[in-house]
Coordinates of C-alpha atoms in Angstrom, one line a residue:
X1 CA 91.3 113.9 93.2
X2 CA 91.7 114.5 97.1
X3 CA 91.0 110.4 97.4
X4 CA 93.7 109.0 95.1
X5 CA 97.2 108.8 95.6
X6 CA 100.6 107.7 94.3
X7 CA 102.2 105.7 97.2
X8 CA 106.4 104.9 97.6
X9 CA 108.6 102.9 100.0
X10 CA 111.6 104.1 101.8
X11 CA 113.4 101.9 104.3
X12 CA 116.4 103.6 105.0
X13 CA 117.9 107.0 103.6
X14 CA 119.3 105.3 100.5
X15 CA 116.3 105.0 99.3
X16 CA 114.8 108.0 100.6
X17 CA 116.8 109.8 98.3
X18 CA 115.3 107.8 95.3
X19 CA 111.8 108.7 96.7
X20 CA 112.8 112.3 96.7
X21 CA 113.6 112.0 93.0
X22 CA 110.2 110.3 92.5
X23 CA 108.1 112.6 94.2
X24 CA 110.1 115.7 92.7
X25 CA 109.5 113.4 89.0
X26 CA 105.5 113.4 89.8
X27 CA 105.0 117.2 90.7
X28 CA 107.4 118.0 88.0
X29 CA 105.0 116.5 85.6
X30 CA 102.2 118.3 87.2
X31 CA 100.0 114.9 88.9
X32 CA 97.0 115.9 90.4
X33 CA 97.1 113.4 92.6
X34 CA 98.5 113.5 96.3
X35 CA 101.6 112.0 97.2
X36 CA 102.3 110.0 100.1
X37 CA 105.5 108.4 101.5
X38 CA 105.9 105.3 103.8
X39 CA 109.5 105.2 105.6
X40 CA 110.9 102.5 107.2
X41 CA 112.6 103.4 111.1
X42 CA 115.8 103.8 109.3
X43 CA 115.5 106.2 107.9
X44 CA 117.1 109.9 109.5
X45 CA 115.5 112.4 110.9
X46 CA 116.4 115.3 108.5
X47 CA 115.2 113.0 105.8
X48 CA 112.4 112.3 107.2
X49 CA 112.0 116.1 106.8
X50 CA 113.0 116.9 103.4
X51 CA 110.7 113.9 102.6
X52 CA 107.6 115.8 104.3
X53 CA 108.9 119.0 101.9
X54 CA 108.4 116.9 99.0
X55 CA 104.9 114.6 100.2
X56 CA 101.5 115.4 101.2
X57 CA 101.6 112.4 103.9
X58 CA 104.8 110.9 105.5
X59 CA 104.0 107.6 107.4
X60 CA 106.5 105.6 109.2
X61 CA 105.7 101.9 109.4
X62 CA 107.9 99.4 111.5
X63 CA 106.0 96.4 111.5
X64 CA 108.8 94.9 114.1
X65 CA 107.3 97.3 116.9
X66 CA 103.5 97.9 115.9
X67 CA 102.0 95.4 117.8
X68 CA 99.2 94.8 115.3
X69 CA 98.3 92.0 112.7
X70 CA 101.7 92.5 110.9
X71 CA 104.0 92.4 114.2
X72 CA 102.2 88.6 114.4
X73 CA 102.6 87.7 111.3
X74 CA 106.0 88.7 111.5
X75 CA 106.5 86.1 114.4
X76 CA 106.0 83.4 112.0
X77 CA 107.8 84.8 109.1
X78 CA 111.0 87.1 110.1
X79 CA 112.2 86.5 106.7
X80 CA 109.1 88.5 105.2
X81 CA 110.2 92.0 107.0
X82 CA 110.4 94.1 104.3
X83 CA 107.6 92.6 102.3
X84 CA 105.1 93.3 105.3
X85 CA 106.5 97.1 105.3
X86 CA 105.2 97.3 102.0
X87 CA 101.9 95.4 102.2
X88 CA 101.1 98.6 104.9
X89 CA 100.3 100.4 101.7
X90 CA 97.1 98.7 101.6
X91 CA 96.3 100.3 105.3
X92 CA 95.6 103.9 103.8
X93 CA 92.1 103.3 103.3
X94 CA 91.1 106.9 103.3
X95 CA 92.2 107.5 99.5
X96 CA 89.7 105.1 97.6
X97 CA 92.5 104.0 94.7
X98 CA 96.5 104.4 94.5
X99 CA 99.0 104.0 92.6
X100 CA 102.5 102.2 94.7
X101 CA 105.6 103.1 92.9
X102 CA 109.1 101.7 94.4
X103 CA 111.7 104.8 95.1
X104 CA 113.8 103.2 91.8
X105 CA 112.0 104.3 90.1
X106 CA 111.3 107.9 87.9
X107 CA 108.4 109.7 86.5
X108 CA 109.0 110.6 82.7
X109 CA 105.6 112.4 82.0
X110 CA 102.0 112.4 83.7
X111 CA 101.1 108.9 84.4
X112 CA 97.9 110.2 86.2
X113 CA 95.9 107.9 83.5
X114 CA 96.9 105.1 85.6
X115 CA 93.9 105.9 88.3
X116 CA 91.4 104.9 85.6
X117 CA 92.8 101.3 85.7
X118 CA 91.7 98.8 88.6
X119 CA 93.4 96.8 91.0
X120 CA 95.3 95.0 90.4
X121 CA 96.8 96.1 87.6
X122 CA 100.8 96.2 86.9
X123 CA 103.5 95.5 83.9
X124 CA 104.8 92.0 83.3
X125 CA 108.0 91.3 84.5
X126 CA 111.0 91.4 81.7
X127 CA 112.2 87.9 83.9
X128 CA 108.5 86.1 83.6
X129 CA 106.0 87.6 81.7
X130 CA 103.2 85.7 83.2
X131 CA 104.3 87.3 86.6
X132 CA 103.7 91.4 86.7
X133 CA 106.6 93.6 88.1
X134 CA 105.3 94.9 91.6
X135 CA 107.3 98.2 91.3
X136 CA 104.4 100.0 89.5
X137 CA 100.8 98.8 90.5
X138 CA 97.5 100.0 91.0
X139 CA 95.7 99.1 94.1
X140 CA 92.5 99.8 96.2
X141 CA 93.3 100.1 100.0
X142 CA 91.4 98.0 102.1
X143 CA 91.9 96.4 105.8
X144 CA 90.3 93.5 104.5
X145 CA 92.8 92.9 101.5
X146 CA 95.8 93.8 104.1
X147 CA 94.7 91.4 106.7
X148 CA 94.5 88.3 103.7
X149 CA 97.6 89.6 101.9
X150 CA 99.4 88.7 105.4
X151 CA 97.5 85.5 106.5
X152 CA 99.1 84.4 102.5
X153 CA 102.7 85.5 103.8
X154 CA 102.3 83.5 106.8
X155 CA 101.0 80.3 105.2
X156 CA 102.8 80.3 102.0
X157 CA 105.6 82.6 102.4
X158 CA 106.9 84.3 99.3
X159 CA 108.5 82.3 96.0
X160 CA 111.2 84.7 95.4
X161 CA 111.2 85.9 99.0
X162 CA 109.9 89.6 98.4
X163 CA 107.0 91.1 97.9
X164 CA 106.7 90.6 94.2
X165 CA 106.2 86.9 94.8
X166 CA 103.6 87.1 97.6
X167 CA 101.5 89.8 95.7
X168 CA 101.9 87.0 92.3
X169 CA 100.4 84.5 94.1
X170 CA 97.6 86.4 96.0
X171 CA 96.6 87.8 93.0
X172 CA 97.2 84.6 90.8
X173 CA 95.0 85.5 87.8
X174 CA 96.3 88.7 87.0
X175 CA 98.1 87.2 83.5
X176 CA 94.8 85.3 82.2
X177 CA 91.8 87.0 83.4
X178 CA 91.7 90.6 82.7
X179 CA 93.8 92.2 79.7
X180 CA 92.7 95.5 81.1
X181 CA 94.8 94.4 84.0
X182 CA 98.2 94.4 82.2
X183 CA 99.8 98.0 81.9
X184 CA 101.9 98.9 79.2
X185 CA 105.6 98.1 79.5
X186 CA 105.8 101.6 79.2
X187 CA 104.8 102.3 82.9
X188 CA 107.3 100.3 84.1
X189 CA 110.3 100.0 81.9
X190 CA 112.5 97.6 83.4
X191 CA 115.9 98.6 83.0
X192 CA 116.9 95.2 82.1
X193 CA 115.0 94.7 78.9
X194 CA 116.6 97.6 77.1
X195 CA 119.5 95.3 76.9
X196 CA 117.6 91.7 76.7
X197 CA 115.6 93.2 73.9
X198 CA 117.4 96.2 72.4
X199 CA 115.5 96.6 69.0
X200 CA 112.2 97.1 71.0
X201 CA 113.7 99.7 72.6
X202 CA 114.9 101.3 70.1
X203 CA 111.2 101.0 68.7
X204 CA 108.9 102.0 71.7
X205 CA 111.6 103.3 74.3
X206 CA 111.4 107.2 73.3
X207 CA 107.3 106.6 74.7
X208 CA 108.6 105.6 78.1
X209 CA 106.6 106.8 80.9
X210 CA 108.0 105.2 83.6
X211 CA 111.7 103.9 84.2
X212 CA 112.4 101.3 86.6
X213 CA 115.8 101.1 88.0
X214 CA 116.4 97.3 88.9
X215 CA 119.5 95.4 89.6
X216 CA 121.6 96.3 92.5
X217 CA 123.6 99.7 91.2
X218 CA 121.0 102.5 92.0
X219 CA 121.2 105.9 90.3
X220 CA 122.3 107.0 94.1
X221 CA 125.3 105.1 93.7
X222 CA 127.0 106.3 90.9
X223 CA 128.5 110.0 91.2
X224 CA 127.6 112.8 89.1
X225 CA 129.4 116.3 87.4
X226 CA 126.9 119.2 87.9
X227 CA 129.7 121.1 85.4
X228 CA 129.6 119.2 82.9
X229 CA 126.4 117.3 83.6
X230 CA 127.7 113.2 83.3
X231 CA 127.4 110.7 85.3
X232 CA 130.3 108.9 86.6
X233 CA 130.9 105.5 87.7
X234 CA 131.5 101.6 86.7
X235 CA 129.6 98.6 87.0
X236 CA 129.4 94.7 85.9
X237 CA 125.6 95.0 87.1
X238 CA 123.9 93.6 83.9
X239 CA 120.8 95.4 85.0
X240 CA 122.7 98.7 84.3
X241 CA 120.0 101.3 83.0
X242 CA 120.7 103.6 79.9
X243 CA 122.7 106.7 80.2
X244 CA 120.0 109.0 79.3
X245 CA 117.7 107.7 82.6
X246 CA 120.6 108.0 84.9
X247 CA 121.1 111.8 83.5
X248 CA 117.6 112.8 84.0
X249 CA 117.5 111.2 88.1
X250 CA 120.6 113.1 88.8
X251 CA 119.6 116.0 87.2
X252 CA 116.3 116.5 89.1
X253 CA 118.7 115.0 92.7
X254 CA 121.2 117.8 92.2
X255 CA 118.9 120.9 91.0
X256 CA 115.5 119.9 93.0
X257 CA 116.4 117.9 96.2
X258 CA 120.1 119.0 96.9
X259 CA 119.2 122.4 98.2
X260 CA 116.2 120.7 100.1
X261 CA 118.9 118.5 102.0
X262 CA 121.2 121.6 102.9
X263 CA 118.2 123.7 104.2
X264 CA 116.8 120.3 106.3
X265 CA 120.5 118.1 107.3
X266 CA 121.9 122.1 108.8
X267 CA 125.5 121.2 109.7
X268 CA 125.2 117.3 109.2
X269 CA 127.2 116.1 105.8
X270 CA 124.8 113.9 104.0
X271 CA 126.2 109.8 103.7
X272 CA 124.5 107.8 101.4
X273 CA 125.4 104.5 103.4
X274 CA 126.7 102.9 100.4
X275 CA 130.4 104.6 99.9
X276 CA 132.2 107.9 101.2
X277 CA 129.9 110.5 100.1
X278 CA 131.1 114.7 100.0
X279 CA 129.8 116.8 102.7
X280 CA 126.8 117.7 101.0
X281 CA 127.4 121.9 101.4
X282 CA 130.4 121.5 99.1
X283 CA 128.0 120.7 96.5
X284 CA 126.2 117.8 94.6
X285 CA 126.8 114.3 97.2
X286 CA 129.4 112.9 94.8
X287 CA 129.3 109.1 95.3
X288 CA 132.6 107.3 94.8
X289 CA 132.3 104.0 92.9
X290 CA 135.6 102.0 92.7
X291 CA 136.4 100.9 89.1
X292 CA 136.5 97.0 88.9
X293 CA 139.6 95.7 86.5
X294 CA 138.9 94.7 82.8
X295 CA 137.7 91.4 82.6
X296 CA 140.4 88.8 80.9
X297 CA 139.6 87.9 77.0
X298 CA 137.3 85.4 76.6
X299 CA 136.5 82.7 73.7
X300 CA 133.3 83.3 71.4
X301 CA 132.0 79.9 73.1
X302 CA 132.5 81.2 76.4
X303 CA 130.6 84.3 76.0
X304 CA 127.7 82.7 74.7
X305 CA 127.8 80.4 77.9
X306 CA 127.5 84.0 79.7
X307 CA 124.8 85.1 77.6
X308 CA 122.6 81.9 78.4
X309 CA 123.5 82.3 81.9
X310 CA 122.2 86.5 82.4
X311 CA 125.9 87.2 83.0
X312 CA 127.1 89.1 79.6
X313 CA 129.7 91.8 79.9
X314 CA 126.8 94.8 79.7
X315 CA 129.9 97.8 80.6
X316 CA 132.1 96.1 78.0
X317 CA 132.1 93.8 74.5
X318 CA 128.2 93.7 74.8
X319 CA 127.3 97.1 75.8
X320 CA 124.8 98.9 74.4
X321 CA 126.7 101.2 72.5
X322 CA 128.4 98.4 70.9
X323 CA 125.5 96.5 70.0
X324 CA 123.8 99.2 68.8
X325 CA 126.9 99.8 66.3
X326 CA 126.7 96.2 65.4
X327 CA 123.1 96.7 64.5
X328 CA 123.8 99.4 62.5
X329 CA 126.1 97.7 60.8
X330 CA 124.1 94.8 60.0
X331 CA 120.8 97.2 59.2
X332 CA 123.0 99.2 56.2

């Protein structure tokens, strides 16, 4: 299928590296499809280079200097930067249908299936179901689209101030018109939900195609032990993914993309931009993640407050290992 493609976003080498995984993820599970990469102007040279290793098509897009209908659009909406980068998606009109997957996210078996949907088709969001989650959609490319998708940033802006909200409203009816339209949760897991709805997890989660890393904690940022293959690293996030997700990005970064960055970065240690990172020829870029302290004791009122609020304590009383003992507990 020479006229289909899956399509990521990089806009700096942070998430280049997640794109690496990504790409790395799709070939590993043998897609058929080409694979192209849009990078934003941050992001380095030598990962620019490791990223053409891994795709069939590298494009950089910097809407700030292109001087076409994005740059004035942009004139009018500055805040909208990054959501224009990725609305450029829509410029590759010589692949007929693709499928735009953000670098958070991982490839858990073929999801070439997804080509036989139409735009635009996407998962609901964990947050608001009636909204789909724009990190795994299927699209047809088309100037005409691109060129309507921006006149709707400039006049409207976006509701939540990404791309998610722009695409919602532009394509407004995707919850009530078309059920062919909605993709299974499974395509886009949300990292979130295995928490906000842990016995559906432990239902459906083993079929989980896709896993989408959301929150601000990437799997880049935590640091991992090629000996004894764990990931280290401590977070409040309460978007936190599962263990098992975390294991299988790092895995495929240190085996499968870590000798791509030594042959391409030469002499140059590899920083993530996040925290100190090891030169990366003394091994696997271990990222350093400083361990917040315990959080004081807090009444059973209190906690519930938290809960209601999207702030429970994920890492510690209300982890998922501990709920999962506690359900258990209650199913015996």
């Amino acid at each position: 299928m020479a006229d289909q493609a899956f399509v990521t976003l990089a806009t700096n080498d942070n998430y280049a590296k997640g794109a690496m995984v990504l790409g790395k993820s799709l070939q590993g599970h043998n897609t058929s499809r080409k694979l192209v990469a849009l990078i934003g102007p941050q992001v380095s040279e030598p990962a620019r280079e490791v990223l053409r290793n891994i795709y069939d098509e590298v494009h950089l897009v910097d809407v700030l200097d292109s001087g076409d209908t994005a740059h004035l659009a942009l004139m009018k909406r500055p805040d909208l930067g990054v959501t224009f980068t990725k609305l450029h998606c829509w410029t590759l009109t010589h692949y007929s249908k693709c499928v735009f997957m953000d670098a958070d996210t991982l490839v858990l078996s073929n999801v070439d299936e997804l080509f036989d949907r139409e735009e635009l088709s996407a998962a609901p969001d964990p947050g608001w179901p009636d909204c789909f989650n724009s990190g795994v959609f299927v699209f047809r490319p088309s100037n005409e689209t691109y060129e309507k998708l921006l006149q709707r940033c400039t006049e409207d802006g976006s509701f939540d101030g990404g791309d998610q909200g722009v695409l919602n409203s532009f394509f407004s009816n995707w919850a009530t018109a078309d059920i062919s339209k909605h993709l299974p949760f499974i395509y886009n897991l949300s990292s979130i939900a295995i928490y906000s709805y842990l016995p559906a997890f432990k239902q459906y989660g083993s079929e989980a195609k896709v896993v989408h890393f959301l929150g601000k904690v990437k799997p880049w940022n935590y640091s991992y032990d090629p000996k004894t293959k764990s990931v280290k690293g401590h977070s409040q996030d309460p978007s936190m993914v599962h263990q098992d997700y975390l294991l299988k990005w790092w895995d495929i970064y240190s085996t499968m993309v870590v000798p791509l960055m030594k042959e391409h970065y030469g002499s140059q240690p590899f920083h993530s931009g996040v925290s100190e990172v090891d030169d990366i020829h003394h091994g696997v870029a271990h990222v350093h993640v400083s361990v917040p302290p315990p959080p004081p004791d807090i009444s059973s009122e209190e906690r519930k407050q938290k809960w209601e609020q999207g702030q429970a304590d994920y890492m510690g009383m209300d982890s998922f290992d501990n709920i999962q003992r506690k359900l258990d507990s209650f199913l015996n």
